[in-house]
mmCIF file of C-alpha atoms and ligand atoms in Angstrom:
data_model
loop_
_atom_site.group_PDB
_atom_site.id
_atom_site.type_symbol
_atom_site.label_atom_id
_atom_site.label_comp_id
_atom_site.label_asym_id
_atom_site.label_seq_id
_atom_site.Cartn_x
_atom_site.Cartn_y
_atom_site.Cartn_z
ATOM 1 C CA UNK A 1 30.780 -34.917 6.879
ATOM 2 C CA UNK A 2 31.529 -34.466 10.363
ATOM 3 C CA UNK A 3 28.624 -31.730 12.800
ATOM 4 C CA UNK A 4 29.596 -28.685 14.045
ATOM 5 C CA UNK A 5 29.937 -29.872 17.891
ATOM 6 C CA UNK A 6 32.034 -32.532 16.759
ATOM 7 C CA UNK A 7 33.572 -29.924 13.736
ATOM 8 C CA UNK A 8 34.269 -27.276 16.713
ATOM 9 C CA UNK A 9 36.075 -29.735 19.575
ATOM 10 C CA UNK A 10 38.820 -31.912 16.814
ATOM 11 C CA UNK A 11 39.742 -28.074 15.782
ATOM 12 C CA UNK A 12 40.345 -26.675 18.958
ATOM 13 C CA UNK A 13 42.153 -29.549 20.070
ATOM 14 C CA UNK A 14 44.331 -28.679 17.777
ATOM 15 C CA UNK A 15 45.430 -25.347 19.850
ATOM 16 C CA UNK A 16 47.052 -27.210 22.654
ATOM 17 C CA UNK A 17 48.501 -24.288 24.820
ATOM 18 C CA UNK A 18 48.376 -20.263 24.253
ATOM 19 C CA UNK A 19 50.527 -18.638 21.917
ATOM 20 C CA UNK A 20 53.886 -16.793 23.893
ATOM 21 C CA UNK A 21 53.702 -14.165 26.149
ATOM 22 C CA UNK A 22 54.847 -10.703 25.688
ATOM 23 C CA UNK A 23 54.793 -7.347 27.455
ATOM 24 C CA UNK A 24 53.171 -4.068 26.208
ATOM 25 C CA UNK A 25 52.605 -0.917 27.366
ATOM 26 C CA UNK A 26 48.954 -0.617 29.578
ATOM 27 C CA UNK A 27 48.059 1.763 26.469
ATOM 28 C CA UNK A 28 48.354 -0.711 23.831
ATOM 29 C CA UNK A 29 46.671 -3.839 25.875
ATOM 30 C CA UNK A 30 43.715 -2.752 24.410
ATOM 31 C CA UNK A 31 41.641 -6.192 23.246
ATOM 32 C CA UNK A 32 44.860 -8.137 24.339
ATOM 33 C CA UNK A 33 44.600 -10.716 26.461
ATOM 34 C CA UNK A 34 46.104 -10.715 30.132
ATOM 35 C CA UNK A 35 48.442 -12.922 30.741
ATOM 36 C CA UNK A 36 49.566 -13.305 34.023
ATOM 37 C CA UNK A 37 47.052 -12.183 37.556
ATOM 38 C CA UNK A 38 47.398 -9.032 38.676
ATOM 39 C CA UNK A 39 46.770 -8.661 42.508
ATOM 40 C CA UNK A 40 45.037 -5.553 44.196
ATOM 41 C CA UNK A 41 48.809 -4.180 45.181
ATOM 42 C CA UNK A 42 46.095 -1.253 47.560
ATOM 43 C CA UNK A 43 43.517 -1.602 49.153
ATOM 44 C CA UNK A 44 40.720 -0.245 47.134
ATOM 45 C CA UNK A 45 39.632 2.431 48.011
ATOM 46 C CA UNK A 46 43.201 3.289 49.475
ATOM 47 C CA UNK A 47 40.988 5.317 51.819
ATOM 48 C CA UNK A 48 38.004 6.498 54.435
ATOM 49 C CA UNK A 49 36.658 9.213 52.159
ATOM 50 C CA UNK A 50 33.808 11.337 51.442
ATOM 51 C CA UNK A 51 31.365 9.976 48.295
ATOM 52 C CA UNK A 52 29.437 13.623 48.330
ATOM 53 C CA UNK A 53 30.349 17.171 49.537
ATOM 54 C CA UNK A 54 29.171 17.809 52.650
ATOM 55 C CA UNK A 55 30.311 18.072 56.282
ATOM 56 C CA UNK A 56 31.956 14.786 58.399
ATOM 57 C CA UNK A 57 29.963 14.629 61.759
ATOM 58 C CA UNK A 58 29.742 12.193 64.144
ATOM 59 C CA UNK A 59 26.039 11.070 64.000
ATOM 60 C CA UNK A 60 24.741 10.703 67.827
ATOM 61 C CA UNK A 61 25.482 14.421 67.875
ATOM 62 C CA UNK A 62 23.250 15.926 64.771
ATOM 63 C CA UNK A 63 21.175 16.966 66.240
ATOM 64 C CA UNK A 64 23.147 19.862 68.739
ATOM 65 C CA UNK A 65 24.805 22.555 67.211
ATOM 66 C CA UNK A 66 27.942 21.755 65.759
ATOM 67 C CA UNK A 67 31.215 23.587 65.265
ATOM 68 C CA UNK A 68 32.909 23.820 62.313
ATOM 69 C CA UNK A 69 36.510 23.031 62.083
ATOM 70 C CA UNK A 70 38.127 23.514 59.732
ATOM 71 C CA UNK A 71 37.638 20.865 55.932
ATOM 72 C CA UNK A 72 39.395 18.904 53.866
ATOM 73 C CA UNK A 73 39.340 18.589 50.256
ATOM 74 C CA UNK A 74 40.033 15.532 47.733
ATOM 75 C CA UNK A 75 44.449 14.861 48.167
ATOM 76 C CA UNK A 76 44.540 17.147 51.450
ATOM 77 C CA UNK A 77 45.918 14.799 54.132
ATOM 78 C CA UNK A 78 45.322 16.245 57.616
ATOM 79 C CA UNK A 79 45.904 14.756 60.498
ATOM 80 C CA UNK A 80 42.120 15.434 62.468
ATOM 81 C CA UNK A 81 39.793 14.778 65.277
ATOM 82 C CA UNK A 82 36.948 15.501 64.787
ATOM 83 C CA UNK A 83 34.723 16.111 68.154
ATOM 84 C CA UNK A 84 31.392 15.069 69.011
ATOM 85 C CA UNK A 85 30.055 18.972 68.825
ATOM 86 C CA UNK A 86 32.149 19.873 65.564
ATOM 87 C CA UNK A 87 31.794 19.522 62.195
ATOM 88 C CA UNK A 88 34.880 19.430 59.673
ATOM 89 C CA UNK A 89 33.307 20.816 55.519
ATOM 90 C CA UNK A 90 34.716 17.102 53.341
ATOM 91 C CA UNK A 91 34.869 17.256 49.702
ATOM 92 C CA UNK A 92 33.976 14.408 47.248
ATOM 93 C CA UNK A 93 36.908 11.830 47.229
ATOM 94 C CA UNK A 94 38.678 14.351 50.349
ATOM 95 C CA UNK A 95 38.898 11.557 53.304
ATOM 96 C CA UNK A 96 36.917 11.487 56.856
ATOM 97 C CA UNK A 97 39.416 12.771 59.457
ATOM 98 C CA UNK A 98 39.019 10.352 62.061
ATOM 99 C CA UNK A 99 36.179 10.682 64.966
ATOM 100 C CA UNK A 100 33.662 11.494 62.838
ATOM 101 C CA UNK A 101 31.277 8.652 60.808
ATOM 102 C CA UNK A 102 29.496 10.100 58.063
ATOM 103 C CA UNK A 103 28.558 12.319 55.273
ATOM 104 C CA UNK A 104 25.649 14.913 55.559
ATOM 105 C CA UNK A 105 25.512 16.413 52.090
ATOM 106 C CA UNK A 106 25.380 20.516 52.369
ATOM 107 C CA UNK A 107 21.356 19.556 51.120
ATOM 108 C CA UNK A 108 20.617 18.329 54.665
ATOM 109 C CA UNK A 109 22.018 21.372 56.698
ATOM 110 C CA UNK A 110 22.210 24.731 57.143
ATOM 111 C CA UNK A 111 25.680 26.927 58.015
ATOM 112 C CA UNK A 112 25.244 29.429 59.634
ATOM 113 C CA UNK A 113 28.792 31.830 60.473
ATOM 114 C CA UNK A 114 30.625 28.892 61.743
ATOM 115 C CA UNK A 115 27.884 27.304 63.017
ATOM 116 C CA UNK A 116 26.430 24.314 61.422
ATOM 117 C CA UNK A 117 22.492 22.457 61.778
ATOM 118 C CA UNK A 118 21.119 19.064 60.232
ATOM 119 C CA UNK A 119 18.313 19.133 58.930
ATOM 120 C CA UNK A 120 18.365 15.483 58.719
ATOM 121 C CA UNK A 121 18.828 12.473 61.143
ATOM 122 C CA UNK A 122 21.661 10.528 58.941
ATOM 123 C CA UNK A 123 23.494 6.508 59.678
ATOM 124 C CA UNK A 124 26.379 6.652 60.262
ATOM 125 C CA UNK A 125 28.674 5.281 57.904
ATOM 126 C CA UNK A 126 25.943 7.203 55.388
ATOM 127 C CA UNK A 127 28.499 8.845 52.639
ATOM 128 C CA UNK A 128 31.600 7.440 53.157
ATOM 129 C CA UNK A 129 33.220 5.500 50.794
ATOM 130 C CA UNK A 130 35.429 2.722 53.327
ATOM 131 C CA UNK A 131 38.447 1.543 52.454
ATOM 132 C CA UNK A 132 38.689 -1.539 51.374
ATOM 133 C CA UNK A 133 34.907 -1.792 51.048
ATOM 134 C CA UNK A 134 36.003 -2.249 46.411
ATOM 135 C CA UNK A 135 39.428 -4.201 46.292
ATOM 136 C CA UNK A 136 40.841 -5.045 49.745
ATOM 137 C CA UNK A 137 45.612 -5.340 49.245
ATOM 138 C CA UNK A 138 46.020 -8.726 48.183
ATOM 139 C CA UNK A 139 43.007 -9.868 47.021
ATOM 140 C CA UNK A 140 43.010 -11.207 43.287
ATOM 141 C CA UNK A 141 41.599 -7.849 40.904
ATOM 142 C CA UNK A 142 42.115 -9.794 37.055
ATOM 143 C CA UNK A 143 42.707 -13.367 36.548
ATOM 144 C CA UNK A 144 44.957 -14.340 33.962
ATOM 145 C CA UNK A 145 42.889 -15.148 30.433
ATOM 146 C CA UNK A 146 40.840 -11.934 30.841
ATOM 147 C CA UNK A 147 40.233 -10.183 27.422
ATOM 148 C CA UNK A 148 41.195 -6.623 28.153
ATOM 149 C CA UNK A 149 38.893 -4.035 27.737
ATOM 150 C CA UNK A 150 38.726 -0.505 29.131
ATOM 151 C CA UNK A 151 36.880 -0.820 31.561
ATOM 152 C CA UNK A 152 40.369 -3.372 33.118
ATOM 153 C CA UNK A 153 42.206 -1.094 31.443
ATOM 154 C CA UNK A 154 41.105 1.523 33.937
ATOM 155 C CA UNK A 155 40.609 -0.810 37.072
ATOM 156 C CA UNK A 156 44.642 -1.103 36.355
ATOM 157 C CA UNK A 157 45.615 1.730 35.972
ATOM 158 C CA UNK A 158 44.207 2.436 39.646
ATOM 159 C CA UNK A 159 46.695 0.239 40.800
ATOM 160 C CA UNK A 160 49.324 2.174 39.348
ATOM 161 C CA UNK A 161 50.689 -1.210 36.415
ATOM 162 C CA UNK A 162 52.318 1.195 33.992
ATOM 163 C CA UNK A 163 53.362 -2.250 31.739
ATOM 164 C CA UNK A 164 51.293 -5.702 31.830
ATOM 165 C CA UNK A 165 52.561 -8.566 30.298
ATOM 166 C CA UNK A 166 49.174 -10.672 27.606
ATOM 167 C CA UNK A 167 49.063 -12.890 25.387
ATOM 168 C CA UNK A 168 50.645 -12.276 21.409
ATOM 169 C CA UNK A 169 48.373 -11.795 19.645
ATOM 170 C CA UNK A 170 47.867 -14.807 16.926
ATOM 171 C CA UNK A 171 49.350 -13.692 13.567
ATOM 172 C CA UNK A 172 46.615 -15.028 10.745
ATOM 173 C CA UNK A 173 47.425 -14.916 6.598
ATOM 174 C CA UNK A 174 44.948 -14.712 4.779
ATOM 175 C CA UNK A 175 44.683 -14.855 0.511
ATOM 176 C CA UNK A 176 42.208 -16.088 -1.494
ATOM 177 C CA UNK A 177 41.331 -18.161 -4.766
ATOM 178 C CA UNK A 178 39.706 -17.949 -8.518
ATOM 179 C CA UNK A 179 40.355 -17.324 -11.722
ATOM 180 C CA UNK A 180 37.638 -15.215 -11.406
ATOM 181 C CA UNK A 181 38.713 -12.473 -8.569
ATOM 182 C CA UNK A 182 39.259 -9.376 -8.877
ATOM 183 C CA UNK A 183 41.221 -7.289 -6.572
ATOM 184 C CA UNK A 184 40.578 -3.734 -5.674
ATOM 185 C CA UNK A 185 42.317 -1.395 -8.497
ATOM 186 C CA UNK A 186 42.217 -4.054 -10.936
ATOM 187 C CA UNK A 187 40.445 -3.196 -13.767
ATOM 188 C CA UNK A 188 37.083 -5.454 -15.084
ATOM 189 C CA UNK A 189 38.047 -7.314 -18.446
ATOM 190 C CA UNK A 190 35.940 -9.421 -18.490
ATOM 191 C CA UNK A 191 31.676 -9.198 -17.843
ATOM 192 C CA UNK A 192 32.127 -12.825 -16.226
ATOM 193 C CA UNK A 193 35.128 -11.648 -13.327
ATOM 194 C CA UNK A 194 33.820 -10.586 -9.900
ATOM 195 C CA UNK A 195 35.532 -8.712 -6.893
ATOM 196 C CA UNK A 196 36.821 -10.251 -4.043
ATOM 197 C CA UNK A 197 34.252 -9.699 -1.398
ATOM 198 C CA UNK A 198 36.081 -12.593 1.476
ATOM 199 C CA UNK A 199 39.596 -10.735 1.681
ATOM 200 C CA UNK A 200 38.130 -7.411 2.828
ATOM 201 C CA UNK A 201 35.307 -8.857 5.381
ATOM 202 C CA UNK A 202 38.408 -11.262 6.412
ATOM 203 C CA UNK A 203 41.257 -9.596 6.964
ATOM 204 C CA UNK A 204 38.093 -7.221 8.032
ATOM 205 C CA UNK A 205 36.544 -9.339 11.261
ATOM 206 C CA UNK A 206 39.947 -10.917 12.501
ATOM 207 C CA UNK A 207 41.329 -7.435 13.251
ATOM 208 C CA UNK A 208 38.168 -6.739 15.902
ATOM 209 C CA UNK A 209 38.987 -10.654 17.538
ATOM 210 C CA UNK A 210 42.268 -9.129 18.299
ATOM 211 C CA UNK A 211 44.292 -11.168 15.167
ATOM 212 C CA UNK A 212 47.043 -9.524 13.678
ATOM 213 C CA UNK A 213 46.923 -10.123 9.905
ATOM 214 C CA UNK A 214 49.149 -10.274 6.863
ATOM 215 C CA UNK A 215 47.306 -10.433 3.260
ATOM 216 C CA UNK A 216 48.301 -12.638 1.024
ATOM 217 C CA UNK A 217 46.556 -11.485 -2.113
ATOM 218 C CA UNK A 218 44.634 -13.127 -4.756
ATOM 219 C CA UNK A 219 45.640 -16.149 -6.462
ATOM 220 C CA UNK A 220 44.251 -18.296 -10.237
ATOM 221 C CA UNK A 221 43.125 -21.647 -9.882
ATOM 222 C CA UNK A 222 46.455 -23.293 -10.366
ATOM 223 C CA UNK A 223 47.693 -26.174 -7.603
ATOM 224 C CA UNK A 224 51.143 -24.804 -7.758
ATOM 225 C CA UNK A 225 51.316 -21.134 -7.025
ATOM 226 C CA UNK A 226 47.832 -21.431 -4.080
ATOM 227 C CA UNK A 227 50.966 -24.193 -2.630
ATOM 228 C CA UNK A 228 53.355 -21.635 -3.056
ATOM 229 C CA UNK A 229 51.488 -18.585 -1.584
ATOM 230 C CA UNK A 230 50.114 -20.372 1.743
ATOM 231 C CA UNK A 231 53.598 -22.555 2.409
ATOM 232 C CA UNK A 232 55.005 -18.687 2.492
ATOM 233 C CA UNK A 233 52.403 -17.964 4.448
ATOM 234 C CA UNK A 234 52.355 -20.567 6.588
ATOM 235 C CA UNK A 235 56.467 -19.920 6.696
ATOM 236 C CA UNK A 236 54.391 -16.757 8.148
ATOM 237 C CA UNK A 237 51.706 -17.487 10.142
ATOM 238 C CA UNK A 238 50.527 -18.800 13.022
ATOM 239 C CA UNK A 239 47.273 -19.348 11.769
ATOM 240 C CA UNK A 240 46.443 -19.624 7.555
ATOM 241 C CA UNK A 241 42.981 -18.658 5.981
ATOM 242 C CA UNK A 242 42.657 -19.294 2.145
ATOM 243 C CA UNK A 243 38.627 -18.759 0.398
ATOM 244 C CA UNK A 244 37.880 -20.445 -2.536
ATOM 245 C CA UNK A 245 39.060 -23.588 -3.763
ATOM 246 C CA UNK A 246 37.986 -26.498 -1.356
ATOM 247 C CA UNK A 247 34.715 -28.275 -2.975
ATOM 248 C CA UNK A 248 35.295 -31.265 -5.131
ATOM 249 C CA UNK A 249 35.258 -28.638 -8.557
ATOM 250 C CA UNK A 250 37.964 -29.859 -11.048
ATOM 251 C CA UNK A 251 39.887 -26.939 -10.363
ATOM 252 C CA UNK A 252 40.196 -26.912 -6.039
ATOM 253 C CA UNK A 253 42.936 -27.046 -4.942
ATOM 254 C CA UNK A 254 43.502 -26.200 -1.172
ATOM 255 C CA UNK A 255 42.652 -30.327 -0.394
ATOM 256 C CA UNK A 256 45.014 -31.358 -2.579
ATOM 257 C CA UNK A 257 48.662 -29.334 -1.950
ATOM 258 C CA UNK A 258 47.947 -30.358 2.147
ATOM 259 C CA UNK A 259 50.570 -33.534 1.745
ATOM 260 C CA UNK A 260 52.827 -31.272 -0.255
ATOM 261 C CA UNK A 261 52.886 -29.115 2.726
ATOM 262 C CA UNK A 262 53.862 -31.719 4.560
ATOM 263 C CA UNK A 263 50.272 -30.961 7.703
ATOM 264 C CA UNK A 264 47.439 -33.279 8.782
ATOM 265 C CA UNK A 265 43.722 -33.304 7.409
ATOM 266 C CA UNK A 266 41.468 -32.965 10.133
ATOM 267 C CA UNK A 267 38.491 -32.750 8.819
ATOM 268 C CA UNK A 268 36.851 -31.664 5.661
ATOM 269 C CA UNK A 269 33.312 -31.554 5.102
ATOM 270 C CA UNK A 270 30.637 -30.277 7.876
ATOM 271 C CA UNK A 271 27.017 -30.936 8.077
ATOM 272 C CA UNK A 272 26.542 -27.236 8.157
ATOM 273 C CA UNK A 273 24.551 -24.280 5.862
ATOM 274 C CA UNK A 274 26.572 -21.797 4.628
ATOM 275 C CA UNK A 275 30.219 -23.546 4.252
ATOM 276 C CA UNK A 276 30.028 -27.285 4.302
ATOM 277 C CA UNK A 277 34.003 -27.463 2.358
ATOM 278 C CA UNK A 278 35.043 -25.725 5.615
ATOM 279 C CA UNK A 279 38.948 -28.318 5.447
ATOM 280 C CA UNK A 280 41.097 -28.308 8.180
ATOM 281 C CA UNK A 281 44.686 -29.108 8.547
ATOM 282 C CA UNK A 282 47.432 -29.047 10.653
ATOM 283 C CA UNK A 283 50.768 -29.063 10.433
ATOM 284 C CA UNK A 284 53.920 -27.847 13.979
ATOM 285 C CA UNK A 285 52.386 -24.717 15.278
ATOM 286 C CA UNK A 286 50.349 -24.236 12.498
ATOM 287 C CA UNK A 287 46.641 -24.776 11.591
ATOM 288 C CA UNK A 288 45.556 -24.118 7.624
ATOM 289 C CA UNK A 289 41.352 -23.156 7.858
ATOM 290 C CA UNK A 290 40.016 -23.974 4.012
ATOM 291 C CA UNK A 291 36.915 -22.240 4.032
ATOM 292 C CA UNK A 292 35.198 -22.368 1.190
ATOM 293 C CA UNK A 293 34.879 -18.895 -1.258
ATOM 294 C CA UNK A 294 31.257 -18.116 -1.297
ATOM 295 C CA UNK A 295 31.478 -14.974 0.721
ATOM 296 C CA UNK A 296 28.820 -16.115 3.347
ATOM 297 C CA UNK A 297 29.932 -19.131 3.974
ATOM 298 C CA UNK A 298 33.882 -17.945 4.636
ATOM 299 C CA UNK A 299 32.848 -15.615 6.940
ATOM 300 C CA UNK A 300 30.636 -17.658 8.694
ATOM 301 C CA UNK A 301 32.734 -19.993 9.625
ATOM 302 C CA UNK A 302 34.479 -17.969 10.089
ATOM 303 C CA UNK A 303 32.274 -16.261 13.037
ATOM 304 C CA UNK A 304 32.008 -19.558 14.203
ATOM 305 C CA UNK A 305 34.699 -22.425 14.034
ATOM 306 C CA UNK A 306 37.893 -20.047 13.356
ATOM 307 C CA UNK A 307 36.949 -16.804 15.545
ATOM 308 C CA UNK A 308 37.301 -20.376 19.659
ATOM 309 C CA UNK A 309 40.150 -21.897 17.995
ATOM 310 C CA UNK A 310 42.038 -17.868 17.438
ATOM 311 C CA UNK A 311 40.618 -16.485 21.208
ATOM 312 C CA UNK A 312 42.127 -20.321 23.016
ATOM 313 C CA UNK A 313 45.217 -19.464 20.837
ATOM 314 C CA UNK A 314 45.248 -16.308 21.974
ATOM 315 C CA UNK A 315 45.103 -17.664 25.517
ATOM 316 C CA UNK A 316 41.482 -16.522 26.193
ATOM 317 C CA UNK A 317 38.729 -18.676 29.092
ATOM 318 C CA UNK A 318 36.085 -17.675 27.896
ATOM 319 C CA UNK A 319 36.506 -18.336 24.420
ATOM 320 C CA UNK A 320 33.716 -20.411 22.806
ATOM 321 C CA UNK A 321 30.794 -19.248 21.268
ATOM 322 C CA UNK A 322 28.252 -18.279 23.743
ATOM 323 C CA UNK A 323 24.808 -19.335 22.526
ATOM 324 C CA UNK A 324 21.844 -18.064 23.518
ATOM 325 C CA UNK A 325 18.139 -18.792 23.388
ATOM 326 C CA UNK A 326 15.686 -16.830 21.659
ATOM 327 C CA UNK A 327 11.491 -16.437 21.070
ATOM 328 C CA UNK A 328 11.754 -16.784 17.084
ATOM 329 C CA UNK A 329 9.190 -13.601 15.494
ATOM 330 C CA UNK A 330 8.605 -15.902 11.980
ATOM 331 C CA UNK A 331 7.966 -19.047 11.127
ATOM 332 C CA UNK A 332 11.115 -20.803 8.984
ATOM 333 C CA UNK A 333 10.261 -23.568 6.345
ATOM 334 C CA UNK A 334 13.570 -24.707 4.662
ATOM 335 C CA UNK A 335 13.638 -28.242 2.688
ATOM 336 C CA UNK A 336 17.095 -29.751 3.490
ATOM 337 C CA UNK A 337 16.952 -29.840 6.875
ATOM 338 C CA UNK A 338 20.072 -32.232 6.768
ATOM 339 C CA UNK A 339 22.224 -29.589 8.378
ATOM 340 C CA UNK A 340 22.836 -27.205 11.114
ATOM 341 C CA UNK A 341 22.112 -23.667 9.384
ATOM 342 C CA UNK A 342 22.886 -20.557 11.040
ATOM 343 C CA UNK A 343 20.640 -17.860 9.390
ATOM 344 C CA UNK A 344 21.761 -14.087 9.978
ATOM 345 C CA UNK A 345 19.855 -12.857 12.342
ATOM 346 C CA UNK A 346 18.889 -9.622 14.170
ATOM 347 C CA UNK A 347 17.391 -9.997 17.525
ATOM 348 C CA UNK A 348 16.562 -7.592 21.059
ATOM 349 C CA UNK A 349 14.626 -7.482 23.924
ATOM 350 C CA UNK A 350 11.747 -6.436 24.876
ATOM 351 C CA UNK A 351 10.123 -6.528 28.058
ATOM 352 C CA UNK A 352 12.795 -9.084 29.688
ATOM 353 C CA UNK A 353 12.673 -11.411 26.936
ATOM 354 C CA UNK A 354 15.098 -11.800 23.990
ATOM 355 C CA UNK A 355 13.055 -12.114 20.549
ATOM 356 C CA UNK A 356 15.070 -12.763 17.205
ATOM 357 C CA UNK A 357 14.230 -13.121 13.077
ATOM 358 C CA UNK A 358 16.071 -13.732 10.608
ATOM 359 C CA UNK A 359 16.897 -12.779 6.843
ATOM 360 C CA UNK A 360 15.452 -14.228 4.559
ATOM 361 C CA UNK A 361 18.601 -13.904 2.446
ATOM 362 C CA UNK A 362 19.391 -17.335 2.986
ATOM 363 C CA UNK A 363 22.222 -18.269 0.404
ATOM 364 C CA UNK A 364 25.956 -18.684 0.661
ATOM 365 C CA UNK A 365 26.346 -15.679 -1.210
ATOM 366 C CA UNK A 366 23.907 -12.750 -0.291
ATOM 367 C CA UNK A 367 26.209 -11.134 1.731
ATOM 368 C CA UNK A 368 23.660 -8.301 2.143
ATOM 369 C CA UNK A 369 21.891 -10.700 4.335
ATOM 370 C CA UNK A 370 24.874 -9.343 7.018
ATOM 371 C CA UNK A 371 23.439 -6.434 6.896
ATOM 372 C CA UNK A 372 21.484 -4.987 9.884
ATOM 373 C CA UNK A 373 21.744 -8.191 11.395
ATOM 374 C CA UNK A 374 23.446 -8.671 14.857
ATOM 375 C CA UNK A 375 23.376 -12.516 14.972
ATOM 376 C CA UNK A 376 23.255 -16.381 13.585
ATOM 377 C CA UNK A 377 19.954 -17.979 14.235
ATOM 378 C CA UNK A 378 20.020 -21.468 14.218
ATOM 379 C CA UNK A 379 18.024 -24.084 12.523
ATOM 380 C CA UNK A 380 19.265 -27.559 14.178
ATOM 381 C CA UNK A 381 20.057 -30.947 12.042
ATOM 382 C CA UNK A 382 17.733 -32.047 11.286
ATOM 383 C CA UNK A 383 14.607 -29.456 11.636
ATOM 384 C CA UNK A 384 12.752 -29.113 7.972
ATOM 385 C CA UNK A 385 10.402 -25.817 9.728
ATOM 386 C CA UNK A 386 10.379 -23.513 12.963
ATOM 387 C CA UNK A 387 6.903 -21.749 14.519
ATOM 388 C CA UNK A 388 6.247 -18.518 14.981
ATOM 389 C CA UNK A 389 7.005 -18.333 19.072
ATOM 390 C CA UNK A 390 9.115 -21.509 19.000
ATOM 391 C CA UNK A 391 12.522 -20.670 20.724
ATOM 392 C CA UNK A 392 15.851 -21.082 18.962
ATOM 393 C CA UNK A 393 19.415 -20.170 19.153
ATOM 394 C CA UNK A 394 21.354 -17.531 18.265
ATOM 395 C CA UNK A 395 24.836 -16.721 18.450
ATOM 396 C CA UNK A 396 25.775 -12.824 18.988
ATOM 397 C CA UNK A 397 27.986 -11.738 15.716
HETATM 398 P P1 AMP B 1 34.337 -21.697 -4.615
HETATM 399 O O1 AMP B 1 34.355 -22.355 -3.698
HETATM 400 O O2 AMP B 1 35.831 -21.486 -5.117
HETATM 401 O O3 AMP B 1 33.876 -23.124 -5.760
HETATM 402 O O4 AMP B 1 33.786 -20.696 -4.893
HETATM 403 C C1 AMP B 1 32.130 -20.082 -4.861
HETATM 404 C C2 AMP B 1 31.367 -18.979 -5.149
HETATM 405 O O5 AMP B 1 31.852 -17.978 -3.933
HETATM 406 C C3 AMP B 1 32.069 -19.426 -6.845
HETATM 407 O O6 AMP B 1 30.768 -18.521 -6.633
HETATM 408 C C4 AMP B 1 32.627 -17.052 -6.015
HETATM 409 O O7 AMP B 1 32.837 -16.860 -7.430
HETATM 410 C C5 AMP B 1 32.705 -16.504 -4.887
HETATM 411 N N1 AMP B 1 33.665 -16.461 -5.111
HETATM 412 C C6 AMP B 1 34.741 -16.891 -4.957
HETATM 413 N N2 AMP B 1 35.904 -16.389 -3.918
HETATM 414 C C7 AMP B 1 35.435 -15.410 -3.549
HETATM 415 C C8 AMP B 1 36.082 -14.106 -3.669
HETATM 416 N N3 AMP B 1 37.194 -13.794 -2.573
HETATM 417 N N4 AMP B 1 35.344 -13.300 -2.703
HETATM 418 C C9 AMP B 1 34.007 -12.918 -3.395
HETATM 419 N N5 AMP B 1 33.346 -13.895 -3.559
HETATM 420 C C10 AMP B 1 34.393 -15.312 -4.426
HETATM 421 MG MG1 MG B 2 37.094 -20.784 -6.583
#
C-alpha cells in the first residue's frame, strides 16, 4: 500500500504535458483553460472618465461661481477645454475634458440657471477613473493555464477578443462492473441486485471538473467482456475510469486485464480510507483508473486523486489539491489508525476562523454521507483520535 502523497505524485507524473489546444468562441470558453497569455490591447480604462454623474471642474476654483458650459454623456467625444471659471456636466463613463481635474457629485453642488456653486471642497482627481489605472496597454492580463470563469470571460470581452485559444478537454470514459449492478430503467429481478450510483455520480462530477465524458455502460464480472469494454474506451478516451472489480476477490478482473491491454501498472492499493484498492495503469497517452465499487470510495478517489490529474491534463496551473486547516468541532475516534482517512464533512467560517465537522456515516458504502457535505475532513495516517478544538486538514469539494 502506498501513501496518498506518493500516489498523487506518481499519478501526476503520468501527465508530461497538457492536451493539445483549440480555438473556441468566447462564450464557449466557460470553465475552459486558457492556452495562451492575454495582453491588454488597450489601456483599461482607455481614457480619463467620470465615476459619477456630476460636474467636471478645476479643484482650485471650487469656491468661485462657475459657469456651466456644456455636458458630456458616456460615449460622447467632444474637443472641449475647460477654463478655471467653468464647469461641465458629465455623466458616469463620460470623458473628462482637458483642463478639468475633478468631478463634483450632483449632490454636492447647486445649479442656479447656468451658475454652479460647489458645496464641498473637492480633491484633485476625485471621481475620475484615470486612463490605464486598472490595466496598462501591453500588460499581461491573464496567464496561460488560467481557469476561465465568468469574470475572466467578461475581462477578455472588454478587450474585444471574440475567439480564444484553450486546451482541449480531457475525454474521460466511464464504465462500471459488477454482476449485481443494474442501470436505470432495468428491471430488478432479484432482491440482491442494486442500482448503479457510481457511473451517474462520476459522469456528473467529471463534467463539473471540466472533462468531456463518455459512458460505456455496466458490465457483468466476466473478464473478457470487461477487457473488450475497457479496450474500446481506451481507443476513444484520454482517461478511462472503471468502478468495481479492483479488490482481491475472485471476480475482480480489472487488474488482470491490464497486461493484455498493453498497459503498465503504476500502482494498486493505497494507504487511504476509503478507496484502498485504487489502481492506476498507463499506456501511451492513456490512463486507466480502476476505482473501487463502493460509492464513497469511488467519488473520494475521483476528488482527491483523479481530479488533479485531469486538471493537469487540461492545462491548469493550479492542479494540486488545496488543503486548508480548520478547527474540528467534535472529537473523532477510530479503531484502525493505519490509513489516511477522508471523512465527509462540512466547513464554515465564524468570526474569521474556519471550522469543520464530519459525518458520522463514515463507511464507504454510505453515499448519503455526502448530503450537505462540502469538504473532506482528513485524519492522518497513524492517528486514532482527534480532539475537539484540534486543527485538522480539510479539502473543499
Ligand atoms: P467491488 O469494488 O466490485 O468489490 O464492489 C464493492 C461494493 O460496491 C459492493 O457492495 C458493490 O455491490 C458496490 N458497487 C459496485 N459497483 C457499484 C455501482 N456501480 N454502484 C453502486 N454500488 C456499487
Ligand atoms: Mg464487484
